[in-house]
Coordinates of C-alpha atoms in Angstrom, one line a residue:
M9 CA 0.0 0.1 -0.2
N10 CA 2.9 2.3 0.7
S11 CA 4.4 1.0 -2.7
S12 CA 1.5 2.3 -4.4
F13 CA 1.3 5.2 -2.8
H14 CA 4.5 6.7 -3.7
T15 CA 4.0 5.6 -7.2
S16 CA 1.0 7.9 -7.1
Y17 CA 2.7 10.6 -5.6
K18 CA 5.6 10.6 -7.8
L19 CA 3.7 10.7 -11.0
I20 CA 1.4 13.5 -9.8
V21 CA 4.7 15.7 -8.9
A22 CA 5.8 14.9 -12.5
V23 CA 2.7 16.5 -14.2
I24 CA 3.0 19.2 -12.3
A25 CA 6.7 19.6 -13.0
L26 CA 5.6 19.3 -17.0
L27 CA 2.7 22.1 -16.7
A28 CA 4.9 24.7 -15.1
V29 CA 7.8 24.2 -17.8
Q30 CA 4.9 24.5 -20.3
V31 CA 3.7 27.9 -19.2
S32 CA 7.1 29.3 -18.5
Y33 CA 7.8 28.3 -22.1
A34 CA 4.8 30.2 -23.3
Q35 CA 5.6 33.4 -21.5
E36 CA 9.0 33.8 -23.1
E37 CA 7.3 33.1 -26.3
E38 CA 4.7 36.5 -25.7
S39 CA 7.0 38.8 -24.8
T40 CA 4.1 41.8 -25.2
I41 CA 1.0 42.2 -23.2
G42 CA -2.2 43.2 -24.4
T43 CA -4.9 45.7 -23.8
E44 CA -8.3 44.6 -22.2
V45 CA -11.3 46.8 -21.9
V46 CA -12.8 46.8 -18.5
N47 CA -16.4 47.8 -17.8
V48 CA -17.5 49.2 -14.6
V49 CA -20.9 48.3 -13.5
K50 CA -20.7 50.0 -10.4
A51 CA -19.3 53.7 -9.2
Y52 CA -17.0 53.6 -6.4
T53 CA -18.4 54.5 -3.5
P54 CA -16.0 54.8 -0.8
T55 CA -17.2 54.7 2.9
I56 CA -16.3 56.1 6.5
R57 CA -15.8 53.5 9.4
D58 CA -17.2 54.6 12.3
A59 CA -14.6 56.0 14.6
F60 CA -14.5 55.2 18.5
K61 CA -16.7 57.6 20.2
V62 CA -16.3 58.4 24.4
K63 CA -19.6 58.0 25.9
A64 CA -18.7 58.8 29.4
T65 CA -19.6 62.1 30.8
P66 CA -16.7 64.2 31.8
Q67 CA -16.3 65.5 34.9
L68 CA -15.5 69.2 35.7
N69 CA -12.8 69.7 38.5
D70 CA -14.5 73.7 38.9
S71 CA -14.0 74.8 42.4
I72 CA -17.2 76.7 42.3
T73 CA -20.4 75.0 40.8
T74 CA -23.7 76.9 40.4
A75 CA -27.1 74.9 41.0
K76 CA -29.8 75.8 38.7
K77 CA -32.8 77.6 40.6
K78 CA -36.1 76.1 40.4
V79 CA -38.6 78.5 38.9
T80 CA -42.2 78.1 39.5
Y81 CA -45.3 80.5 37.6
S82 CA -48.7 80.9 37.3
I83 CA -51.5 82.5 34.9
F84 CA -53.5 85.7 36.4
S85 CA -57.0 85.5 34.5
V86 CA -58.7 88.5 35.0
P87 CA -62.5 88.7 32.8
V88 CA -62.9 91.7 30.6
A89 CA -66.5 92.9 30.0
S90 CA -67.4 93.7 26.2
T91 CA -70.5 95.8 25.1
F92 CA -70.0 94.8 21.1
T93 CA -73.0 92.6 20.1
P94 CA -72.4 92.1 16.0
A95 CA -75.4 93.1 14.2
K96 CA -77.1 90.4 11.9
G97 CA -76.4 90.7 8.2
K98 CA -79.2 92.2 6.1
A99 CA -79.3 92.0 2.3
A100 CA -78.8 95.4 0.3
V101 CA -82.3 96.4 -0.8
V102 CA -82.4 96.9 -4.9
K103 CA -84.7 98.8 -6.1
K104 CA -86.5 97.1 -8.5
A105 CA -87.9 98.9 -11.6
K106 CA -91.3 98.6 -12.4
K107 CA -91.9 96.6 -15.7
E108 CA -93.3 99.1 -18.1
K109 CA -95.7 97.1 -20.4
L110 CA -95.2 97.3 -23.9
Y111 CA -98.3 98.0 -26.5
D112 CA -98.4 97.3 -30.0
N113 CA -100.3 100.8 -31.2
Y114 CA -100.0 104.2 -30.2
A115 CA -101.4 107.4 -31.9
T116 CA -100.1 110.8 -31.3
L117 CA -102.4 114.4 -32.3
G118 CA -100.7 117.7 -31.9
F119 CA -101.9 121.1 -33.3
G120 CA -99.8 124.0 -32.9
S121 CA -99.1 127.8 -33.9
F122 CA -98.7 128.7 -37.9
T123 CA -102.1 126.3 -37.9
S124 CA -99.5 123.0 -37.6
V125 CA -101.1 119.8 -37.5
L126 CA -99.0 116.6 -36.3
A127 CA -100.1 113.2 -36.5
E128 CA -99.1 109.6 -36.3
F129 CA -100.2 106.4 -35.8
Y130 CA -98.1 103.0 -35.3
S131 CA -99.9 99.4 -35.7
N132 CA -97.9 96.3 -35.1
F133 CA -99.6 92.5 -35.5
Q134 CA -97.9 89.6 -34.5
I135 CA -99.4 87.2 -37.4
S136 CA -97.5 83.9 -35.9
R137 CA -94.2 83.4 -33.7
T138 CA -92.0 84.2 -36.7
E139 CA -93.8 86.6 -38.4
D140 CA -95.1 90.6 -38.0
F141 CA -97.0 93.1 -39.9
G142 CA -96.5 96.8 -38.8
V143 CA -98.1 99.8 -40.4
F144 CA -96.9 103.6 -40.0
L145 CA -98.5 106.9 -41.0
N146 CA -97.1 110.4 -40.4
H147 CA -98.2 113.7 -41.2
N148 CA -96.6 117.1 -40.3
S149 CA -97.9 120.5 -42.0
S150 CA -98.1 123.9 -41.3
Q151 CA -100.5 126.6 -43.3
G152 CA -97.6 129.5 -43.5
G153 CA -97.8 132.8 -42.1
I154 CA -93.9 133.5 -42.1
D155 CA -93.7 137.8 -42.2
G156 CA -93.0 139.4 -45.4
T157 CA -93.9 136.9 -47.7
V158 CA -96.1 137.6 -50.6
V159 CA -97.0 134.3 -52.0
D160 CA -98.2 131.1 -50.5
D161 CA -95.8 129.2 -48.0
F162 CA -97.6 126.5 -46.5
F163 CA -96.3 122.9 -46.7
Y164 CA -97.8 119.3 -46.3
D165 CA -95.8 116.2 -45.7
S166 CA -97.3 112.6 -45.3
R167 CA -95.7 109.4 -45.2
L168 CA -97.0 105.6 -45.2
N169 CA -94.9 102.6 -44.4
L170 CA -96.2 98.9 -44.5
N171 CA -93.4 96.5 -43.7
Y172 CA -93.6 92.7 -43.4
G173 CA -90.7 90.3 -41.5
A174 CA -90.2 86.7 -41.0
R175 CA -87.6 85.3 -38.5
E176 CA -86.7 81.6 -39.5
R177 CA -84.3 79.3 -37.9
D178 CA -81.4 80.1 -40.5
L179 CA -83.0 82.7 -42.3
T180 CA -84.3 86.3 -41.6
W181 CA -85.7 88.9 -44.3
R182 CA -87.8 91.6 -44.5
A183 CA -90.1 93.9 -47.0
D184 CA -90.9 97.4 -46.8
L185 CA -93.5 99.5 -48.8
D186 CA -92.9 103.1 -48.6
A187 CA -95.1 106.2 -50.0
K188 CA -94.9 109.8 -49.6
H189 CA -96.5 112.8 -50.5
Q190 CA -94.8 116.5 -50.1
V191 CA -96.0 119.8 -51.2
Y192 CA -93.9 123.0 -50.9
N193 CA -94.1 126.2 -52.0
W194 CA -91.3 128.4 -54.0
Y195 CA -92.4 131.4 -51.3
G196 CA -88.3 133.1 -51.7
I197 CA -89.4 135.8 -53.9
P198 CA -86.7 138.7 -53.5
E199 CA -87.3 141.9 -52.0
E200 CA -86.6 144.0 -55.6
L201 CA -88.9 141.6 -57.4
K202 CA -92.1 141.7 -55.1
E203 CA -93.4 145.1 -56.3
L204 CA -93.4 143.8 -60.1
Q205 CA -96.2 144.8 -61.5
G206 CA -98.1 142.6 -63.6
P207 CA -100.2 142.8 -66.8
A208 CA -103.0 145.0 -65.2
D209 CA -100.4 146.9 -63.2
S210 CA -100.9 145.2 -60.2
P211 CA -98.2 143.5 -58.3
L212 CA -97.4 139.9 -60.0
F213 CA -96.5 138.0 -56.9
T214 CA -99.4 137.5 -54.8
E215 CA -101.2 134.7 -53.2
D216 CA -102.9 133.9 -56.7
F217 CA -99.2 133.5 -58.3
D218 CA -98.7 129.8 -58.4
V219 CA -95.6 128.7 -56.6
T220 CA -96.8 125.5 -55.5
H221 CA -95.1 122.2 -56.1
S222 CA -95.2 118.4 -55.0
Y223 CA -93.5 115.5 -54.6
L224 CA -94.7 111.7 -54.8
T225 CA -92.6 108.8 -53.6
A226 CA -93.3 105.1 -53.6
G227 CA -90.6 102.3 -53.0
L228 CA -90.1 98.8 -52.3
N229 CA -86.9 98.1 -49.6
G230 CA -86.1 94.7 -49.0
S231 CA -83.6 93.0 -47.0
I232 CA -82.5 88.8 -46.2
S233 CA -79.7 87.2 -44.3
L234 CA -78.6 83.8 -43.8
K235 CA -76.7 81.9 -41.2
D236 CA -73.9 79.3 -41.5
S237 CA -73.6 80.0 -45.0
F238 CA -71.1 81.6 -47.6
F239 CA -74.1 84.0 -48.7
K240 CA -74.7 86.4 -45.8
E241 CA -77.0 88.7 -46.9
A242 CA -78.7 91.1 -49.1
T243 CA -80.5 94.8 -49.7
G244 CA -82.3 95.6 -52.5
M245 CA -84.5 98.6 -53.3
V246 CA -86.6 100.0 -56.2
R247 CA -88.1 103.5 -56.0
Y248 CA -90.1 106.1 -58.2
F249 CA -89.9 109.6 -57.5
G250 CA -91.5 112.3 -59.6
D251 CA -93.1 115.7 -59.1
D252 CA -96.4 117.7 -60.8
L253 CA -94.0 119.2 -63.4
E254 CA -93.9 116.0 -65.2
S255 CA -90.5 115.1 -63.9
T256 CA -89.9 111.4 -63.3
E257 CA -87.0 109.1 -61.7
L258 CA -86.7 105.5 -61.2
R259 CA -83.7 104.3 -59.1
A260 CA -83.1 100.7 -58.5
V261 CA -80.3 99.0 -56.3
V262 CA -78.9 95.5 -55.4
A263 CA -76.2 94.8 -53.1
P264 CA -75.6 91.2 -51.9
T265 CA -72.6 90.2 -49.4
V266 CA -70.9 86.8 -49.6
E267 CA -67.7 85.5 -47.4
F268 CA -65.1 83.0 -48.6
P269 CA -62.5 81.4 -46.3
I270 CA -58.9 81.9 -48.2
A271 CA -55.3 81.0 -47.0
G272 CA -57.0 80.4 -43.6
E273 CA -58.8 84.3 -43.3
L274 CA -62.3 85.2 -44.5
I275 CA -62.8 87.4 -47.0
T276 CA -66.0 89.4 -46.9
T277 CA -67.1 90.5 -50.4
K278 CA -69.9 93.6 -51.1
L279 CA -71.5 93.4 -54.8
S280 CA -73.2 95.9 -55.7
V281 CA -75.6 97.0 -58.8
D282 CA -77.0 100.6 -59.1
Y283 CA -79.4 101.9 -61.9
L284 CA -80.5 105.5 -62.0
S285 CA -82.8 106.8 -65.1
G286 CA -84.8 109.6 -64.8
S287 CA -86.1 113.0 -66.9
F288 CA -86.6 116.7 -66.4
A289 CA -89.7 118.1 -68.6
N290 CA -88.0 121.8 -69.3
S291 CA -84.6 123.1 -68.9
F292 CA -83.9 126.3 -67.1
G293 CA -85.6 129.1 -68.8
S294 CA -86.5 127.0 -72.2
T295 CA -90.0 125.5 -71.6
G296 CA -90.0 122.0 -74.0
T297 CA -86.2 121.3 -73.8
E298 CA -86.2 118.0 -71.9
I299 CA -83.4 116.6 -69.2
N300 CA -82.5 113.0 -69.5
Y301 CA -80.0 110.9 -67.7
S302 CA -79.3 107.7 -66.9
F303 CA -76.7 105.8 -65.2
L304 CA -75.5 102.0 -64.4
N305 CA -73.0 101.6 -61.9
A306 CA -71.7 97.7 -61.0
G307 CA -69.2 97.7 -57.9
I308 CA -67.3 94.9 -56.0
N309 CA -65.9 95.5 -52.8
P310 CA -63.7 92.4 -51.0
S311 CA -62.1 93.1 -47.8
L312 CA -60.6 91.5 -45.2
V313 CA -60.6 91.8 -41.1
I314 CA -57.5 91.3 -39.1
L315 CA -57.8 91.0 -35.3
R316 CA -54.7 91.0 -33.2
D317 CA -55.5 91.4 -29.1
D318 CA -56.5 95.1 -29.2
L319 CA -56.0 95.9 -32.8
E320 CA -58.3 95.7 -35.8
V321 CA -57.4 96.4 -39.2
K322 CA -59.7 96.2 -42.2
L323 CA -58.3 96.0 -45.6
G324 CA -60.2 96.5 -48.7
V325 CA -60.6 97.9 -52.2
E326 CA -63.6 98.7 -54.3
G327 CA -63.7 98.9 -57.7
I328 CA -66.9 100.5 -59.8
V329 CA -67.5 100.4 -63.5
S330 CA -70.0 103.6 -64.3
L331 CA -71.7 103.7 -67.4
D332 CA -73.4 106.9 -68.9
T333 CA -76.1 105.3 -70.9
E334 CA -77.4 108.6 -71.8
N335 CA -74.0 110.1 -73.4
S336 CA -72.3 106.7 -74.1
E337 CA -69.5 106.8 -72.0
T338 CA -67.7 104.6 -69.5
D339 CA -65.9 105.1 -66.8
F340 CA -63.8 103.0 -64.3
F341 CA -63.0 103.7 -60.4
I342 CA -60.6 102.3 -57.2
Y343 CA -61.0 103.5 -54.4
P344 CA -59.2 102.4 -51.0
K345 CA -61.2 100.8 -48.0
I346 CA -58.5 101.1 -45.2
A347 CA -59.6 101.0 -41.5
A348 CA -57.4 100.4 -38.0
S349 CA -58.3 100.8 -34.6
Y350 CA -56.1 100.0 -31.6
R351 CA -57.1 99.9 -27.8
V352 CA -54.3 102.1 -26.2
A353 CA -56.0 102.3 -23.0
G354 CA -58.9 99.7 -23.1
D355 CA -61.9 101.5 -23.3
Y356 CA -60.3 104.8 -22.5
F357 CA -58.6 105.4 -25.3
I358 CA -58.9 104.0 -28.9
A359 CA -56.6 105.3 -31.5
Y360 CA -58.2 105.0 -35.0
G361 CA -57.7 106.1 -38.8
G362 CA -58.4 104.9 -42.4
L363 CA -58.7 105.7 -45.7
E364 CA -62.0 105.4 -48.1
G365 CA -63.4 106.7 -50.9
G366 CA -66.6 105.7 -53.3
L367 CA -68.6 106.9 -56.0
I368 CA -71.7 108.9 -54.8
Q369 CA -74.7 108.7 -57.4
N370 CA -76.7 111.7 -57.2
N371 CA -80.3 111.4 -57.7
Y372 CA -83.2 114.4 -57.6
H373 CA -85.1 112.4 -54.9
D374 CA -81.9 112.9 -52.4
F375 CA -81.5 116.6 -53.8
A376 CA -85.3 117.6 -53.0
Q377 CA -85.4 116.0 -49.6
E378 CA -82.4 118.0 -48.6
N379 CA -83.3 121.4 -50.5
P380 CA -87.3 121.3 -51.0
F381 CA -86.8 124.4 -53.0
I382 CA -84.5 123.1 -55.6
S383 CA -86.2 123.5 -59.5
P384 CA -87.3 120.7 -61.7
T385 CA -84.4 121.5 -64.4
L386 CA -81.1 120.0 -62.8
I387 CA -78.2 118.6 -64.5
V388 CA -77.9 115.3 -62.6
A389 CA -74.3 113.3 -62.6
P390 CA -72.5 111.0 -59.7
T391 CA -69.5 112.5 -57.6
N392 CA -66.0 110.8 -57.7
K393 CA -65.0 111.0 -54.0
Q394 CA -61.2 110.2 -54.7
Y395 CA -60.5 109.5 -50.9
D396 CA -61.2 110.5 -47.4
G397 CA -58.5 110.0 -45.1
F398 CA -59.3 110.5 -41.3
L399 CA -57.0 110.1 -37.9
G400 CA -58.9 110.3 -34.5
M401 CA -59.3 108.8 -31.0
K402 CA -62.5 107.9 -28.9
G403 CA -63.2 106.3 -25.5
K404 CA -64.2 107.1 -22.1
L405 CA -63.4 109.9 -19.7
S406 CA -65.4 108.2 -16.9
E407 CA -68.3 105.5 -16.9
A408 CA -70.6 108.7 -17.5
L409 CA -68.8 110.3 -20.3
S410 CA -67.4 109.2 -24.0
Y411 CA -65.8 111.6 -26.2
N412 CA -64.7 111.1 -30.2
L413 CA -62.3 113.6 -32.0
R414 CA -61.8 113.2 -35.7
A415 CA -59.9 115.1 -38.4
S416 CA -60.0 114.3 -42.1
Y417 CA -59.2 115.7 -45.3
A418 CA -61.3 114.8 -48.4
S419 CA -61.1 115.1 -52.1
E420 CA -64.0 115.2 -54.3
S421 CA -64.0 115.6 -58.2
G422 CA -67.7 116.6 -59.2
K423 CA -69.3 117.4 -56.1
A424 CA -72.8 118.8 -55.9
L425 CA -73.2 122.5 -54.6
Y426 CA -76.7 124.3 -54.8
Q427 CA -76.8 127.3 -56.3
H428 CA -79.6 130.1 -56.3
N429 CA -81.1 130.4 -59.8
P430 CA -81.3 133.8 -61.7
Y431 CA -85.0 135.5 -62.3
S432 CA -85.3 134.2 -65.6
Q433 CA -83.3 133.1 -68.6
S434 CA -86.2 134.9 -71.0
G435 CA -87.0 138.4 -71.0
N436 CA -90.2 137.7 -72.1
N437 CA -91.6 135.1 -69.9
F438 CA -91.9 136.5 -66.5
G439 CA -93.4 134.3 -63.9
Q440 CA -94.3 131.7 -66.5
N441 CA -92.8 129.2 -64.0
G442 CA -93.2 129.4 -60.3
Y443 CA -89.7 128.0 -60.2
E444 CA -88.1 131.5 -62.3
N445 CA -88.4 134.2 -60.1
G446 CA -85.1 134.3 -58.3
N447 CA -86.9 131.7 -55.9
S448 CA -85.4 128.4 -57.0
F449 CA -82.0 126.6 -56.8
G450 CA -79.8 124.7 -59.1
I451 CA -76.9 122.4 -59.1
V452 CA -73.5 123.1 -59.8
Y453 CA -70.4 120.6 -59.6
D454 CA -67.2 121.6 -58.9
D455 CA -64.1 119.8 -57.5
V456 CA -63.8 120.7 -53.8
N457 CA -60.9 119.8 -51.3
T458 CA -62.2 119.6 -47.6
L459 CA -60.7 119.8 -44.5
G460 CA -62.6 118.8 -41.4
V461 CA -62.4 118.3 -37.4
F462 CA -65.4 116.9 -35.5
A463 CA -65.8 116.6 -32.1
E464 CA -68.4 114.7 -29.6
L465 CA -69.1 114.2 -26.1
N466 CA -71.7 111.9 -25.0
F467 CA -73.2 112.3 -21.4
D468 CA -74.9 109.1 -20.0
V469 CA -75.2 110.4 -16.4
N470 CA -77.8 107.6 -15.6
A471 CA -80.7 106.5 -16.9
N472 CA -82.8 109.5 -16.2
F473 CA -80.3 112.0 -17.5
K474 CA -78.7 111.5 -21.5
M475 CA -77.1 114.5 -23.7
K476 CA -75.0 114.8 -26.5
L477 CA -73.1 117.6 -27.8
N478 CA -71.0 117.9 -31.0
G479 CA -69.6 120.2 -33.5
Q480 CA -68.2 119.5 -37.2
F481 CA -65.5 122.4 -38.6
N482 CA -64.8 122.9 -42.3
S483 CA -62.6 124.8 -44.6
Y484 CA -63.1 124.3 -48.3
T485 CA -61.0 124.9 -51.7
T486 CA -62.8 125.1 -54.7
D487 CA -61.4 124.5 -58.1
T488 CA -63.7 126.6 -60.7
Q489 CA -66.2 128.0 -58.7
T490 CA -65.6 131.0 -56.3
E491 CA -66.9 129.3 -53.0
A492 CA -68.3 126.4 -51.8
W493 CA -71.9 127.4 -52.5
N494 CA -74.3 126.8 -49.3
L495 CA -71.9 124.8 -47.4
P496 CA -71.6 126.2 -43.6
D497 CA -68.2 126.3 -42.2
L498 CA -69.2 125.4 -38.7
Q499 CA -72.1 123.2 -37.4
A500 CA -73.1 122.2 -34.0
S501 CA -75.9 120.6 -31.9
L502 CA -77.0 119.8 -28.1
F503 CA -79.5 117.2 -27.6
A504 CA -80.5 116.1 -23.9
D505 CA -83.3 114.4 -22.5
Y506 CA -84.2 114.3 -18.6
Q507 CA -86.7 112.2 -17.0
I508 CA -88.0 114.7 -14.0
T509 CA -90.0 112.4 -12.2
E510 CA -91.7 109.0 -13.3
Q511 CA -94.5 111.1 -14.6
W512 CA -92.6 114.3 -15.9
F513 CA -89.6 114.6 -18.9
A514 CA -88.3 117.1 -20.8
G515 CA -85.6 117.5 -23.3
V516 CA -83.7 120.5 -25.6
N517 CA -82.7 120.4 -29.0
L518 CA -80.0 123.5 -30.0
F519 CA -78.7 123.8 -33.5
F520 CA -75.8 126.2 -34.8
T521 CA -75.2 126.5 -38.4
G522 CA -72.4 128.9 -39.5
E523 CA -72.0 131.3 -42.2
R524 CA -72.9 130.3 -45.9
Q525 CA -72.2 131.9 -49.2
D526 CA -74.5 132.2 -52.4
L527 CA -74.1 133.9 -55.6
V528 CA -77.1 136.4 -56.7
F529 CA -77.6 137.0 -60.4
S530 CA -78.7 140.5 -61.5
Q531 CA -82.9 140.9 -61.7
D532 CA -82.4 143.1 -64.9
P533 CA -84.3 141.1 -67.5
V534 CA -81.6 142.5 -70.2
D535 CA -78.9 141.2 -68.3
I536 CA -79.9 138.5 -65.9
L537 CA -76.7 136.1 -66.2
T538 CA -74.7 138.1 -65.1
P539 CA -73.5 137.8 -61.5
S540 CA -73.9 140.6 -59.3
S541 CA -72.6 139.8 -56.3
I542 CA -71.6 137.2 -53.4
E543 CA -74.6 136.8 -50.9
T544 CA -73.3 135.8 -47.3
L545 CA -76.0 134.2 -44.8
E546 CA -75.7 134.7 -41.4
S547 CA -75.3 132.0 -39.2
Y548 CA -78.2 130.9 -36.8
F549 CA -78.9 129.5 -33.5
D550 CA -82.2 127.2 -33.0
V551 CA -83.2 126.5 -29.7
N552 CA -86.3 124.0 -29.1
A553 CA -87.6 122.0 -26.5
H554 CA -90.2 119.9 -25.0
V555 CA -91.7 119.0 -21.9
G556 CA -94.3 116.1 -21.1
Y557 CA -96.6 114.2 -18.6
R558 CA -97.6 110.9 -18.5
F559 CA -100.7 110.0 -16.9
N560 CA -100.4 106.4 -17.1
N561 CA -99.0 103.5 -19.2
R562 CA -101.5 104.3 -21.6
L563 CA -101.7 108.1 -22.1
S564 CA -99.1 111.1 -22.1
A565 CA -99.3 114.8 -23.2
F566 CA -96.6 116.8 -24.4
A567 CA -96.0 120.5 -25.3
R568 CA -93.2 121.6 -27.9
V569 CA -91.6 125.0 -28.5
N570 CA -89.7 125.4 -31.5
N571 CA -87.4 128.3 -32.7
I572 CA -87.6 129.6 -28.8
L573 CA -85.3 133.1 -29.7
D574 CA -87.8 134.0 -32.7
S575 CA -85.3 134.3 -35.3
N576 CA -86.6 134.7 -38.8
Y577 CA -83.3 133.3 -39.9
Q578 CA -82.6 132.5 -43.8
K579 CA -81.7 128.3 -43.7
W580 CA -81.7 129.5 -48.1
L581 CA -81.3 132.4 -49.4
N582 CA -84.6 134.2 -49.1
Y583 CA -85.9 131.4 -47.5
E584 CA -86.8 132.8 -43.9
V585 CA -88.2 130.5 -41.4
Q586 CA -91.2 130.3 -39.2
G587 CA -90.7 132.3 -35.7
L588 CA -91.6 131.3 -32.5
Q589 CA -93.5 128.5 -33.0
G590 CA -95.8 126.0 -30.0
M591 CA -97.3 123.0 -30.3
V592 CA -99.3 120.8 -27.6
G593 CA -100.8 117.4 -28.5
A594 CA -101.3 113.9 -26.6
T595 CA -99.5 110.1 -27.0
Y596 CA -102.0 107.3 -26.6
K597 CA -101.0 103.6 -26.3
F598 CA -103.3 100.8 -26.8
D599 CA -103.9 96.8 -27.9
F600 CA -106.2 95.7 -30.4

């Protein structure tokens, strides 16, 4: 057994020696050491080994030690008497306004000086939940009586309106039928002609001399608007206007509006077609010479509104083709339509400005409404308003006071101006027509530039008191005419209404108009076309007031006083107005 063990031992030692020789030989063969990449999978985090801490309390060897003194304390509570007793909360009392009953109908009747009559009637019928029908009738007249007139000076103004409307879910439309009858007199005979003798050696101009003329208007107006459609709305109008001297005029206007999205923005485009045609039986001073006019205007006005926080910008342009069919002439116009506003300080200061223009289609109807003493012998043509640039600011000075200030400069080509007509253009036809006696007005056209300044204040103190004050100053520059005839340099107005008590109410209206100029022709029948002078019409101040009393929800009475200063001013050359005027009347509301 020992012999076998020694044999095994020797064998193992021999194998180990052989492996050692083999390793030593391999190291000698590979004399260079290669590189190796070591990936660290955990960051080295050294730690501090706990140190030995002395836990025993050191002993002080001071010769003097101070012992802690025990402190004892207590709270001395004293009651405090209080007489304060909190009041119970009580809601503020809000004065609840009494709900006023609204009536569908009313009638007004008034009588005043100069044998004046005022009558109004309004009625509304609710046909269904979405349909209604209304009737409005108005009459205003006076028998005249102005001091110094030698011919009739009465007037009548009667109007009738019938309207029908419907409000559907996605559609709203309305139609109006208007009829109007007006009667006036060319009573502005110049002083130097009032004593003109007639064929029988008696004054030519008396109440028997016919200076009466009348106007008749009939029109149909309509509007329609749609929701959730590219076709937004449209308006239309057809109107006939004529007089008792064989003058006629027809006007038709259609103006639809559409919206299209382009490049993420909404483009609003307004289209318009305006047709006007009319005729006058005579020209001034020449009986039987007919005057005809006819225009067709078609326009397109695309615009884009940009809203950025406090900034609002409207960018647009309008193109119009105007065809003068009577003279076979065609004109093309392009106008800017730009406006912008910026809230500098919220509602307290808003700056705004713009540059706009347009074609103004003058017509006989509008001339007669502004100046009822024009002659039916006019040359009618459109006005090219090339541009009107304006800058302004508006806002609130307080919760009860708002303001608006604006400066503008406009250039108009062919602006219509009222000019006084001469006595007659036919030396042997004195008084043949009621308007050829230095008592009517014609139209002249000129290129006019206007520099204007406008200011307005609105006082909204409370529900019982409201007042508005505004003024407009204009400076005119003309091209061929000496003056901008009959255009005032200054106009101002004030409106105020005051609810004194639940029953009493009152108000005032004040108007100021500055000086105007007109051209006076020679009254010599041999030399009637020669201008003799420029007449300046004095400025005037017109003060009007009214007061009323409500007996109940149905019945109220009123009193009005016009031209309180009793000023016989001339609104138009040789046309004095009535002096102090008074009227009393009543209004009654009811339901059928």
